[in-house]
Amino acid sequence: MNPEDIRYHKEHTWVKVSGRKGTIGITDYAQDALGDIVYVDLPEVDTTVEANSEITEIESTKATSSVISPVSGRIIEINEELSESPEIINEDPYVKGWIAVIEMENHSEIDDLMDASEYEKYVEEESK
Amino acid sequence: MRISILGAGPGGYVAALKAAQLGASVSIIEDSEVGGTCLNRGCIPTKTIIASTDLLSKIKDCNAFGLELNGNVIPDLVKIIERKNKVVGTLVKGIRGLFKNRNITLKEGRGVLKSPREIEVTSKDGSRETLGSDTVIIATGSRPAHIPLFPFDGKNIISSTEALELRDIPKSLIIVGAGVIGCEFACIFRELGTEVTIVEMLPRVVATEDMEISEQLERELKKKKIRLFTNIRVEKVEIKEDGVHAFLADGKELVAEKILVSIGRAFNSDNIGLENAGITKGSRGEIIVNNKMETNIPGIYAVGDVTGGLLLAHMASAEGLVAARNIMGEEASIDYTVVSAAIFTSPEIASVGLREHQAEEKGIQYRTGHFQFRSLGKAHAMGEISGFIKIISEVSSDRIIGAHIIGPHASDLIHEAALAMKAGLTAGDIAGMIHAHPTLAEGIKEAAEDVHGEAIHALRR
């Protein structure tokens, strides 16, 4: 089940908002579609990222895929653990498998994102 | 026809063998060891060491292959270098044997042109003799460039030559220059356990390669935890008690046990008597030749690195063949359009023909096809899934104009694309050929299919 307290982007990423901070990661659907993740090209702290653009790339045994940021802002923290153990994303995409924390520029971007039930419907449509 | 050849590296010795095959009486002069940089201080030594580090890497990963290691595997650099020396020794003997077999006279000493037809050879024991000949081929090669910014001491501040003779694995190493040599050594020493930092003045590693190849290699270096600083110069180097300090243009200070400088090569065109023969040099010290490899002085040819072209052993050999054939009365000219080249990083890189940005600069309408090794069964079986194949073809003719590979066995795989280019074949021709399964070569087929968006094993775009 996809958690209720986070927002979802159509490129299968999520953001959990807490004040101005947004923690982002990829969804369970995305990790399942990618298969075993072997490498996360972690972004650098202090770089800025635009919503709907690539924040990093993930390599799985099947593919190399862009991770699209759901929000704009400055990266203030990255999940260093992923550099040693990228498979954490497969095991726990919504909690331990977070990728980065972004200091958000524009809170209203959240409104463009989907909630859990909308995302579930979206995934159902997409996989038809 | 009497030919004197100055230098017995891959340019000179191949020219010697070819000329002898065509009936010439050949003397070849070498002041170091036959085989030149390639065999003694370059291609072969590094590949031999890489064979050790590749095996080490596989052993470290043995659990993933269902193998349990009962104990530790410990790299012993002294023994790795011993093996390297043994391999080099065998091949040196091989070249000497070929010389003997073809009645080529090897003069061991330093040769200096005295006139367009005479070379004075000074042997190691100091004795001198003058060789007269009808033609001369200069194949003196190149050496690591020394610039005053890096006061080489052969111990803390070293070039690739000393790096191949180290007895102890350095704890830490700064590599200045992320070209072919810098990146190969970065992978070698990182595998041996050294903390490696690379500093490159240009915006990307292996800057002469296709942009996407550089990007992928940068990621592979990052995976290995090699630190990389691009777009920045080293401004000063100091040897202190705790190691060598490198000061970067942005104020950063790096410290390591040693610094390996790989920022280019200088041409061996000094002190060989070019002025006595009236041979023209270019601004970089290279000997200027025409497409028959002849210098401005009729009957004097030059081949290989010293001519300042592509600094590749196989290019030197190809030029040596052209020079020998022209001297022996055949018509031959050098063609640089299809030259494969390989970089033995981990994973390997190989390229032929145009890079994408070159195709763009030339105003060619082109298409590209990509294929990821991770979509190949064989790559998974081998446990080497990183990297991709990229094929560039001209839109109007569909002919292949370039191919770029980063991934397992790239250096062998490139030749299918190279032959296709040489023969003027199209992406469709490669796509239409049945490739054996399961092989890495299937990736070439899929990349060729992808030129037209038809790769079978790729996800829809």
Coordinates of C-alpha atoms in Angstrom, one line a residue:
Chain A
M1 CA 0.0 0.0 0.0
N2 CA 1.2 3.5 -0.8
P3 CA 1.3 5.7 2.3
E4 CA -1.3 8.4 2.7
D5 CA 0.9 11.1 4.1
I6 CA 3.0 11.7 1.0
R7 CA 2.4 13.1 -2.4
Y8 CA 3.0 11.4 -5.7
H9 CA 4.5 12.5 -9.1
K10 CA 3.4 10.9 -12.3
E11 CA 7.0 9.9 -13.0
H12 CA 6.7 7.6 -9.9
T13 CA 8.5 9.6 -7.3
W14 CA 7.1 10.8 -4.0
V15 CA 7.6 13.7 -1.6
K16 CA 6.9 13.8 2.1
V17 CA 6.5 17.4 3.2
S18 CA 7.5 18.7 6.6
G19 CA 7.5 22.5 6.8
R20 CA 9.7 23.7 4.0
K21 CA 11.5 20.4 3.7
G22 CA 10.5 17.7 1.3
T23 CA 11.9 14.2 1.4
I24 CA 11.8 12.5 -1.9
G25 CA 12.1 9.0 -3.2
I26 CA 10.8 6.6 -5.8
T27 CA 7.5 4.7 -5.4
D28 CA 7.0 1.0 -4.7
Y29 CA 5.6 0.6 -8.2
A30 CA 8.8 2.2 -9.6
Q31 CA 11.2 0.0 -7.6
D32 CA 9.2 -3.1 -8.6
A33 CA 9.3 -2.1 -12.3
L34 CA 13.1 -1.4 -12.1
G35 CA 14.0 -4.7 -10.5
D36 CA 17.1 -5.0 -8.4
I37 CA 18.7 -1.6 -7.9
V38 CA 22.5 -1.8 -8.2
Y39 CA 23.5 1.9 -8.1
V40 CA 22.1 5.3 -7.2
D41 CA 24.0 8.2 -8.6
L42 CA 23.5 10.3 -5.6
P43 CA 23.1 14.1 -6.3
E44 CA 25.3 16.5 -4.5
V45 CA 24.2 18.5 -1.4
D46 CA 23.7 22.2 -2.2
T47 CA 22.8 21.7 -5.8
T48 CA 19.4 23.0 -6.9
V49 CA 16.8 21.0 -8.8
E50 CA 13.7 21.9 -10.7
A51 CA 10.4 20.2 -10.4
N52 CA 9.8 17.7 -13.3
S53 CA 13.5 17.4 -14.1
E54 CA 16.0 14.8 -13.3
I55 CA 17.5 14.8 -9.8
T56 CA 19.5 11.6 -10.2
E57 CA 19.7 8.3 -12.1
I58 CA 19.2 4.9 -10.8
E59 CA 20.7 1.8 -12.3
S60 CA 18.9 -1.5 -11.9
T61 CA 19.7 -4.9 -13.3
K62 CA 17.1 -4.1 -16.0
A63 CA 17.6 -0.4 -16.8
T64 CA 19.1 3.0 -16.2
S65 CA 16.4 5.4 -15.3
S66 CA 16.0 9.1 -14.5
V67 CA 14.5 10.0 -11.1
I68 CA 12.3 13.0 -11.7
S69 CA 12.0 15.5 -8.8
P70 CA 8.5 16.2 -7.8
V71 CA 9.5 19.6 -6.3
S72 CA 12.0 22.5 -6.9
G73 CA 14.6 23.6 -4.4
R74 CA 18.0 23.1 -3.0
I75 CA 19.2 19.7 -1.9
I76 CA 20.1 19.8 1.7
E77 CA 20.6 16.2 2.5
I78 CA 21.2 12.9 0.7
N79 CA 20.8 9.3 1.8
E80 CA 24.5 8.3 1.9
E81 CA 23.5 4.7 2.9
L82 CA 22.3 4.2 -0.7
S83 CA 25.9 4.4 -2.0
E84 CA 26.8 1.2 -0.2
S85 CA 23.4 -0.4 -0.2
P86 CA 21.2 0.7 -3.1
E87 CA 19.0 -2.3 -2.6
I88 CA 17.4 -0.5 0.4
I89 CA 15.2 1.2 -2.1
N90 CA 13.8 -2.2 -3.2
E91 CA 13.3 -3.2 0.4
D92 CA 11.8 0.0 1.8
P93 CA 11.1 2.6 -0.9
Y94 CA 9.1 4.9 1.3
V95 CA 11.1 5.1 4.6
K96 CA 14.7 3.9 4.6
G97 CA 15.0 4.2 0.8
W98 CA 14.5 8.0 0.7
I99 CA 16.9 9.6 -1.7
A100 CA 17.3 13.3 -0.8
V101 CA 15.8 16.1 1.3
I102 CA 15.0 19.3 -0.6
E103 CA 14.5 22.7 0.8
M104 CA 11.5 23.6 -1.2
E105 CA 11.2 26.9 -3.1
N106 CA 7.6 26.8 -4.0
H107 CA 5.1 25.1 -1.7
S108 CA 2.3 25.3 -4.2
E109 CA 4.0 22.7 -6.4
I110 CA 2.6 20.2 -3.9
D111 CA -0.9 20.9 -5.2
D112 CA 0.1 19.6 -8.6
L113 CA 0.9 16.2 -7.2
M114 CA -1.4 13.2 -6.6
D115 CA -2.5 11.8 -3.3
A116 CA -2.3 8.0 -2.6
S117 CA -5.6 7.1 -4.1
E118 CA -5.1 9.2 -7.2
Y119 CA -1.7 7.7 -7.7
E120 CA -3.1 4.2 -7.3
K121 CA -5.7 4.9 -10.0
Y122 CA -3.0 6.4 -12.2
V123 CA -0.8 3.4 -11.9
E124 CA -3.7 1.1 -12.7
E125 CA -4.4 3.2 -15.8
E126 CA -0.7 3.2 -16.8
S127 CA -0.3 -0.6 -16.5
K128 CA -3.3 -1.4 -18.5
Chain B
M1 CA 67.4 -1.2 -50.9
R2 CA 69.2 -0.4 -47.7
I3 CA 66.9 1.0 -45.0
S4 CA 68.0 2.4 -41.6
I5 CA 65.2 2.7 -39.0
L6 CA 65.6 4.8 -36.0
G7 CA 63.6 3.3 -33.1
A8 CA 62.2 -0.2 -32.7
G9 CA 58.8 0.5 -31.2
P10 CA 55.5 -0.5 -32.9
G11 CA 56.2 2.0 -35.7
G12 CA 59.8 1.1 -36.4
Y13 CA 59.8 -2.6 -35.8
V14 CA 56.7 -3.2 -38.0
A15 CA 58.2 -1.1 -40.7
A16 CA 61.4 -3.1 -40.4
L17 CA 59.5 -6.5 -40.8
K18 CA 57.5 -5.2 -43.7
A19 CA 60.4 -3.8 -45.6
A20 CA 62.4 -7.0 -45.0
Q21 CA 59.4 -9.0 -46.2
L22 CA 59.5 -6.9 -49.4
G23 CA 63.2 -7.6 -49.9
A24 CA 65.0 -4.7 -48.3
S25 CA 68.2 -4.9 -46.3
V26 CA 67.2 -3.4 -42.9
S27 CA 69.1 -2.1 -39.9
I28 CA 67.2 -0.9 -36.9
I29 CA 68.6 1.2 -34.2
E30 CA 67.3 1.2 -30.6
D31 CA 68.8 2.7 -27.5
S32 CA 66.4 1.2 -25.0
E33 CA 64.6 -2.1 -25.7
V34 CA 62.8 -3.4 -28.8
G35 CA 59.1 -2.9 -28.6
G36 CA 59.3 0.7 -27.5
T37 CA 56.9 2.5 -25.2
C38 CA 54.1 0.2 -26.1
L39 CA 55.7 -3.0 -25.1
N40 CA 58.0 -1.8 -22.3
R41 CA 56.3 1.1 -20.7
G42 CA 52.8 1.3 -22.0
C43 CA 50.1 -0.9 -23.6
I44 CA 51.4 -4.3 -22.7
P45 CA 52.6 -3.6 -19.1
T46 CA 49.4 -1.9 -18.1
K47 CA 47.2 -4.6 -19.6
T48 CA 49.3 -7.3 -17.8
I49 CA 48.8 -5.5 -14.5
I50 CA 45.1 -5.0 -15.3
A51 CA 44.8 -8.8 -15.8
S52 CA 45.9 -9.1 -12.1
T53 CA 43.5 -6.3 -10.9
D54 CA 40.6 -7.7 -12.9
L55 CA 41.1 -11.1 -11.4
L56 CA 41.3 -9.5 -8.0
S57 CA 38.1 -7.7 -8.6
K58 CA 36.4 -10.9 -9.6
I59 CA 37.7 -12.7 -6.5
K60 CA 36.4 -9.9 -4.3
D61 CA 33.0 -10.5 -5.8
C62 CA 33.2 -14.3 -5.6
N63 CA 30.3 -14.6 -3.2
A64 CA 28.0 -13.2 -5.8
F65 CA 29.0 -16.1 -8.0
G66 CA 28.4 -18.7 -5.4
L67 CA 32.1 -19.2 -4.5
E68 CA 33.3 -19.1 -1.0
L69 CA 36.8 -17.9 -0.4
N70 CA 38.4 -19.6 2.6
G71 CA 40.9 -16.8 3.5
N72 CA 42.0 -13.6 2.0
V73 CA 43.3 -12.6 -1.3
I74 CA 46.1 -10.1 -1.0
P75 CA 47.6 -8.2 -3.9
D76 CA 51.4 -8.3 -3.9
L77 CA 52.6 -5.6 -6.2
V78 CA 56.2 -6.9 -6.3
K79 CA 54.8 -10.2 -7.8
I80 CA 52.4 -8.4 -10.1
I81 CA 55.3 -6.4 -11.5
E82 CA 57.4 -9.5 -11.8
R83 CA 54.7 -11.1 -13.8
K84 CA 54.5 -8.0 -16.0
N85 CA 58.2 -8.1 -16.6
K86 CA 58.0 -11.8 -17.5
V87 CA 55.3 -11.1 -20.1
V88 CA 57.2 -8.1 -21.5
G89 CA 60.4 -10.2 -21.6
T90 CA 58.7 -13.0 -23.6
L91 CA 57.4 -10.5 -26.2
V92 CA 60.7 -8.6 -26.4
K93 CA 62.3 -12.0 -27.2
G94 CA 59.6 -12.6 -29.8
I95 CA 60.4 -9.4 -31.7
R96 CA 64.2 -10.1 -31.5
G97 CA 63.4 -13.5 -32.9
L98 CA 61.5 -12.0 -35.8
F99 CA 64.4 -9.7 -36.6
K100 CA 66.7 -12.6 -36.7
N101 CA 64.3 -14.6 -38.8
R102 CA 64.1 -11.8 -41.4
N103 CA 67.8 -11.0 -41.3
I104 CA 67.2 -7.6 -39.8
T105 CA 70.3 -6.1 -38.1
L106 CA 69.5 -4.7 -34.7
K107 CA 72.0 -2.0 -33.6
E108 CA 71.7 -1.4 -29.9
G109 CA 72.7 2.2 -29.3
R110 CA 71.7 5.7 -29.8
G111 CA 71.3 6.9 -33.4
V112 CA 71.8 10.4 -34.6
L113 CA 71.4 11.5 -38.2
K114 CA 74.6 13.0 -39.6
S115 CA 73.2 13.6 -43.1
P116 CA 70.1 12.6 -45.0
R117 CA 71.7 9.2 -45.6
E118 CA 73.9 8.6 -42.6
I119 CA 73.2 7.7 -39.0
E120 CA 75.9 7.6 -36.3
V121 CA 75.2 4.9 -33.7
T122 CA 76.8 5.2 -30.3
S123 CA 76.6 1.9 -28.4
K124 CA 76.3 1.6 -24.7
D125 CA 80.1 0.8 -24.5
G126 CA 80.8 4.1 -26.2
S127 CA 81.9 2.7 -29.5
R128 CA 80.7 4.5 -32.6
E129 CA 79.9 3.5 -36.1
T130 CA 78.2 5.2 -39.0
L131 CA 75.5 3.5 -41.0
G132 CA 74.9 4.5 -44.6
S133 CA 71.6 3.7 -46.3
D134 CA 69.4 4.6 -49.2
T135 CA 66.4 5.6 -47.0
V136 CA 65.7 6.3 -43.4
I137 CA 62.6 5.9 -41.3
I138 CA 62.4 7.9 -38.1
A139 CA 60.3 6.2 -35.4
T140 CA 61.6 7.6 -32.2
G141 CA 58.2 7.9 -30.5
S142 CA 57.3 10.0 -27.5
R143 CA 57.8 10.2 -23.7
P144 CA 55.8 11.5 -20.8
A145 CA 55.7 15.3 -21.0
H146 CA 57.6 17.0 -18.2
I147 CA 56.6 20.4 -17.2
P148 CA 58.3 22.5 -14.5
L149 CA 55.0 22.7 -12.5
F150 CA 55.6 19.1 -11.6
P151 CA 59.2 18.5 -10.4
F152 CA 59.4 14.8 -11.1
D153 CA 61.6 13.0 -8.7
G154 CA 60.6 9.5 -9.8
K155 CA 59.5 8.7 -6.2
N156 CA 56.8 11.0 -5.0
I157 CA 56.0 12.8 -8.2
I158 CA 55.9 10.2 -10.9
S159 CA 54.9 9.5 -14.5
S160 CA 53.3 6.4 -15.9
T161 CA 56.8 4.9 -16.5
E162 CA 57.6 4.9 -12.7
A163 CA 54.1 3.8 -11.9
L164 CA 54.7 0.6 -13.7
E165 CA 57.7 -0.2 -11.4
L166 CA 56.3 0.6 -8.0
R167 CA 57.1 -2.0 -5.3
D168 CA 54.5 -0.9 -2.8
I169 CA 50.9 -0.1 -3.3
P170 CA 50.5 3.6 -2.4
K171 CA 48.0 4.3 0.3
S172 CA 46.8 7.4 -1.6
L173 CA 47.5 8.8 -5.1
I174 CA 46.6 12.0 -6.9
I175 CA 46.4 11.6 -10.6
V176 CA 46.8 14.8 -12.6
G177 CA 45.1 14.4 -16.0
A178 CA 42.1 12.2 -16.7
G179 CA 43.1 11.1 -20.2
V180 CA 43.5 7.5 -21.2
I181 CA 46.6 6.9 -19.1
G182 CA 45.3 8.7 -16.0
C183 CA 42.0 6.9 -16.0
E184 CA 43.6 3.5 -16.6
F185 CA 46.0 4.0 -13.7
A186 CA 43.1 5.3 -11.5
C187 CA 41.2 2.0 -12.0
I188 CA 44.4 -0.1 -11.5
F189 CA 45.4 1.5 -8.2
R190 CA 41.8 1.8 -6.9
E191 CA 41.4 -1.9 -7.3
L192 CA 44.7 -2.5 -5.4
G193 CA 43.2 -0.5 -2.5
T194 CA 44.7 3.0 -3.1
E195 CA 42.6 6.1 -2.3
V196 CA 42.6 7.7 -5.7
T197 CA 41.8 11.4 -6.6
I198 CA 41.9 12.6 -10.2
V199 CA 42.3 16.2 -11.1
E200 CA 41.5 17.2 -14.7
M201 CA 41.8 20.6 -16.3
L202 CA 39.1 19.9 -19.0
P203 CA 35.4 19.6 -18.2
R204 CA 35.3 15.9 -18.6
V205 CA 37.3 12.7 -18.3
V206 CA 38.7 11.1 -21.5
A207 CA 37.8 14.3 -23.3
T208 CA 38.6 13.0 -26.8
E209 CA 35.9 10.4 -26.5
D210 CA 32.2 10.8 -27.2
M211 CA 30.5 12.9 -24.5
E212 CA 28.2 10.1 -23.3
I213 CA 31.2 7.8 -22.9
S214 CA 32.8 10.4 -20.6
E215 CA 29.7 10.7 -18.6
Q216 CA 29.3 7.0 -18.1
L217 CA 33.0 6.6 -17.2
E218 CA 32.7 9.4 -14.6
R219 CA 29.9 7.4 -13.0
E220 CA 31.9 4.2 -13.1
L221 CA 34.8 6.0 -11.4
K222 CA 32.3 7.4 -8.8
K223 CA 31.0 3.8 -8.1
K224 CA 34.6 2.8 -7.4
K225 CA 34.9 5.7 -5.0
I226 CA 37.5 7.5 -7.0
R227 CA 37.4 11.2 -6.3
L228 CA 37.2 13.3 -9.4
F229 CA 37.7 17.1 -9.8
T230 CA 37.1 18.3 -13.4
N231 CA 37.5 21.8 -14.9
I232 CA 40.3 22.7 -12.6
R233 CA 44.0 23.2 -12.7
V234 CA 46.7 22.1 -10.3
E235 CA 48.7 25.3 -9.6
K236 CA 51.4 24.1 -7.3
V237 CA 52.8 20.9 -6.0
E238 CA 54.9 20.6 -2.8
I239 CA 56.5 17.7 -1.2
K240 CA 56.1 17.8 2.6
E241 CA 56.7 15.4 5.4
D242 CA 53.1 14.0 5.3
G243 CA 53.1 13.5 1.5
V244 CA 52.7 15.4 -1.7
H245 CA 50.4 18.4 -1.6
A246 CA 48.6 19.6 -4.7
F247 CA 47.1 23.1 -4.7
L248 CA 44.1 23.5 -7.0
A249 CA 43.1 26.8 -8.7
D250 CA 40.0 27.1 -6.4
G251 CA 42.1 27.0 -3.3
K252 CA 41.5 23.3 -2.5
E253 CA 44.5 21.5 -1.1
L254 CA 44.9 17.7 -1.7
V255 CA 47.4 15.5 0.0
A256 CA 48.5 12.0 -1.0
E257 CA 51.5 9.7 -0.8
K258 CA 52.3 10.2 -4.5
I259 CA 51.3 12.2 -7.5
L260 CA 51.1 10.6 -10.9
V261 CA 51.2 13.1 -13.7
S262 CA 49.7 12.0 -17.0
I263 CA 49.1 15.3 -18.8
G264 CA 50.4 14.5 -22.2
R265 CA 53.4 13.3 -24.1
A266 CA 56.4 15.0 -25.7
F267 CA 57.8 13.9 -29.0
N268 CA 61.3 12.4 -29.2
S269 CA 62.5 14.7 -32.0
D270 CA 65.4 16.4 -30.2
N271 CA 69.0 15.2 -30.2
I272 CA 68.5 12.9 -33.1
G273 CA 70.1 15.1 -35.7
L274 CA 67.0 16.3 -37.6
E275 CA 68.9 19.6 -38.3
N276 CA 71.8 17.7 -39.9
A277 CA 69.4 16.3 -42.4
G278 CA 67.2 19.4 -42.8
I279 CA 64.0 17.9 -41.6
T280 CA 61.1 20.2 -40.8
K281 CA 59.4 20.1 -37.4
G282 CA 56.0 21.5 -36.4
S283 CA 55.3 23.9 -33.5
R284 CA 54.9 21.0 -31.0
G285 CA 58.2 19.4 -32.0
E286 CA 56.5 16.8 -34.2
I287 CA 58.1 15.7 -37.5
I288 CA 55.9 16.9 -40.4
V289 CA 55.1 14.2 -42.9
N290 CA 52.8 13.8 -45.9
N291 CA 50.2 11.0 -46.4
K292 CA 53.0 8.7 -47.6
M293 CA 54.7 9.3 -44.3
E294 CA 57.6 11.0 -46.1
T295 CA 59.2 14.1 -44.5
N296 CA 60.2 17.3 -46.4
I297 CA 63.5 15.5 -47.3
P298 CA 63.0 12.9 -50.0
G299 CA 63.9 9.4 -48.8
I300 CA 63.4 10.2 -45.2
Y301 CA 60.2 8.9 -43.7
A302 CA 58.8 9.3 -40.2
V303 CA 56.1 7.2 -38.5
G304 CA 54.3 6.9 -35.1
D305 CA 54.1 9.2 -32.2
V306 CA 57.0 11.4 -33.3
T307 CA 54.8 12.6 -36.2
G308 CA 52.3 14.0 -33.7
G309 CA 49.2 12.3 -35.0
L310 CA 47.1 9.8 -33.0
L311 CA 49.4 8.5 -30.3
L312 CA 48.3 4.9 -30.7
A313 CA 50.6 1.9 -31.1
H314 CA 48.5 0.4 -33.9
M315 CA 48.5 3.8 -35.7
A316 CA 52.3 3.8 -35.6
S317 CA 52.4 0.2 -37.0
A318 CA 49.9 1.2 -39.8
E319 CA 52.1 4.2 -40.7
G320 CA 55.2 2.0 -40.5
L321 CA 53.6 -0.4 -43.1
V322 CA 52.8 2.6 -45.4
A323 CA 56.4 4.0 -45.1
A324 CA 57.9 0.5 -45.9
R325 CA 55.7 -0.1 -48.8
N326 CA 56.4 3.3 -50.4
I327 CA 60.1 2.9 -49.9
M328 CA 59.9 -0.5 -51.6
G329 CA 58.2 1.0 -54.7
E330 CA 54.5 0.3 -53.9
E331 CA 51.9 3.1 -53.7
A332 CA 50.5 3.4 -50.2
S333 CA 48.9 6.3 -48.3
I334 CA 47.6 6.5 -44.8
D335 CA 43.9 6.7 -44.1
Y336 CA 42.8 7.9 -40.6
T337 CA 39.0 7.5 -41.1
V338 CA 38.7 4.1 -39.5
V339 CA 40.9 3.8 -36.5
S340 CA 39.6 1.8 -33.6
A341 CA 41.0 2.8 -30.2
A342 CA 40.6 1.2 -26.8
I343 CA 40.9 2.4 -23.2
F344 CA 41.4 -0.3 -20.6
T345 CA 39.5 1.3 -17.7
S346 CA 37.0 -0.9 -15.9
P347 CA 34.8 -1.2 -17.7
E348 CA 36.6 -0.9 -21.0
I349 CA 36.0 1.8 -23.5
A350 CA 36.4 1.6 -27.3
S351 CA 35.6 3.9 -30.2
V352 CA 35.9 4.2 -33.9
G353 CA 35.0 7.0 -36.3
L354 CA 33.1 10.2 -35.4
R355 CA 32.0 11.2 -32.0
E356 CA 28.5 12.6 -31.9
H357 CA 29.7 16.2 -31.5
Q358 CA 32.1 15.8 -34.4
A359 CA 29.2 14.6 -36.6
E360 CA 27.3 17.7 -35.5
E361 CA 30.2 20.0 -36.2
K362 CA 30.6 18.5 -39.7
G363 CA 26.9 19.3 -40.3
I364 CA 26.2 15.6 -41.0
Q365 CA 22.5 14.5 -40.5
Y366 CA 22.9 11.5 -38.3
R367 CA 20.9 9.1 -36.1
T368 CA 22.1 7.3 -33.0
G369 CA 21.3 3.9 -31.7
H370 CA 21.9 2.9 -28.1
F371 CA 21.9 -0.4 -26.3
Q372 CA 22.5 -1.1 -22.6
F373 CA 24.6 -4.1 -21.7
R374 CA 22.2 -4.7 -18.8
S375 CA 19.6 -5.8 -21.4
L376 CA 21.8 -8.7 -22.5
G377 CA 21.6 -12.2 -21.1
K378 CA 25.3 -12.7 -21.6
A379 CA 26.2 -9.6 -19.6
H380 CA 24.1 -10.8 -16.7
A381 CA 25.6 -14.3 -16.9
M382 CA 29.0 -12.7 -16.7
G383 CA 27.9 -10.3 -13.9
E384 CA 29.1 -7.3 -15.9
I385 CA 26.1 -5.2 -16.8
S386 CA 27.4 -1.7 -16.7
G387 CA 27.8 0.3 -19.9
F388 CA 26.3 0.7 -23.3
I389 CA 26.9 0.6 -27.1
K390 CA 26.2 3.6 -29.2
I391 CA 26.2 3.5 -33.0
I392 CA 26.0 6.6 -35.1
S393 CA 24.8 6.4 -38.7
E394 CA 24.3 9.0 -41.5
V395 CA 20.6 9.6 -42.2
S396 CA 20.8 9.7 -46.0
S397 CA 22.8 6.5 -46.5
D398 CA 22.3 4.7 -43.2
R399 CA 26.1 4.1 -43.3
I400 CA 27.8 3.8 -39.9
I401 CA 30.0 6.8 -39.2
G402 CA 31.0 6.1 -35.6
A403 CA 30.6 3.6 -32.8
H404 CA 31.3 4.0 -29.1
I405 CA 31.3 1.3 -26.5
I406 CA 31.8 1.3 -22.7
G407 CA 31.3 -2.1 -21.1
P408 CA 32.7 -5.6 -20.9
H409 CA 35.1 -6.5 -23.8
A410 CA 34.5 -3.2 -25.5
S411 CA 38.0 -3.4 -27.0
D412 CA 37.2 -6.5 -28.9
L413 CA 33.6 -5.7 -29.8
I414 CA 34.5 -2.4 -31.5
H415 CA 35.9 -4.2 -34.5
E416 CA 32.6 -5.3 -35.9
A417 CA 31.6 -1.7 -36.2
A418 CA 35.0 -0.7 -37.5
L419 CA 34.9 -3.3 -40.3
A420 CA 31.3 -2.2 -41.1
M421 CA 32.6 1.3 -41.4
K422 CA 35.6 0.3 -43.5
A423 CA 33.3 -1.7 -45.9
G424 CA 30.7 1.2 -46.0
L425 CA 28.0 -0.9 -44.4
T426 CA 24.8 0.4 -42.9
A427 CA 23.2 0.1 -39.5
G428 CA 20.6 -2.0 -41.4
D429 CA 23.3 -4.4 -42.5
I430 CA 24.4 -5.1 -39.0
A431 CA 20.9 -5.3 -37.7
G432 CA 20.1 -7.8 -40.5
M433 CA 22.9 -10.2 -39.6
I434 CA 22.2 -13.1 -37.3
H435 CA 24.5 -12.8 -34.2
A436 CA 25.2 -15.8 -32.1
H437 CA 23.4 -16.1 -28.8
P438 CA 24.3 -15.6 -26.0
T439 CA 27.1 -13.1 -26.7
L440 CA 28.0 -9.5 -26.0
A441 CA 28.1 -9.0 -29.8
E442 CA 24.3 -9.2 -29.8
G443 CA 24.5 -5.7 -28.2
I444 CA 26.0 -4.4 -31.5
K445 CA 23.1 -5.8 -33.4
E446 CA 20.6 -4.3 -31.0
A447 CA 22.3 -0.9 -31.0
A448 CA 22.2 -1.0 -34.8
E449 CA 18.5 -1.9 -34.7
D450 CA 18.0 1.0 -32.3
V451 CA 19.3 3.4 -34.9
H452 CA 15.8 2.9 -36.4
G453 CA 14.1 2.5 -33.1
E454 CA 13.8 -1.2 -33.6
A455 CA 15.9 -2.8 -30.8
I456 CA 14.1 -6.0 -29.8
H457 CA 15.2 -6.2 -26.2
A458 CA 14.9 -2.5 -25.2
L459 CA 11.9 -0.9 -23.5
R460 CA 9.8 1.3 -25.7
R461 CA 10.9 4.9 -25.6

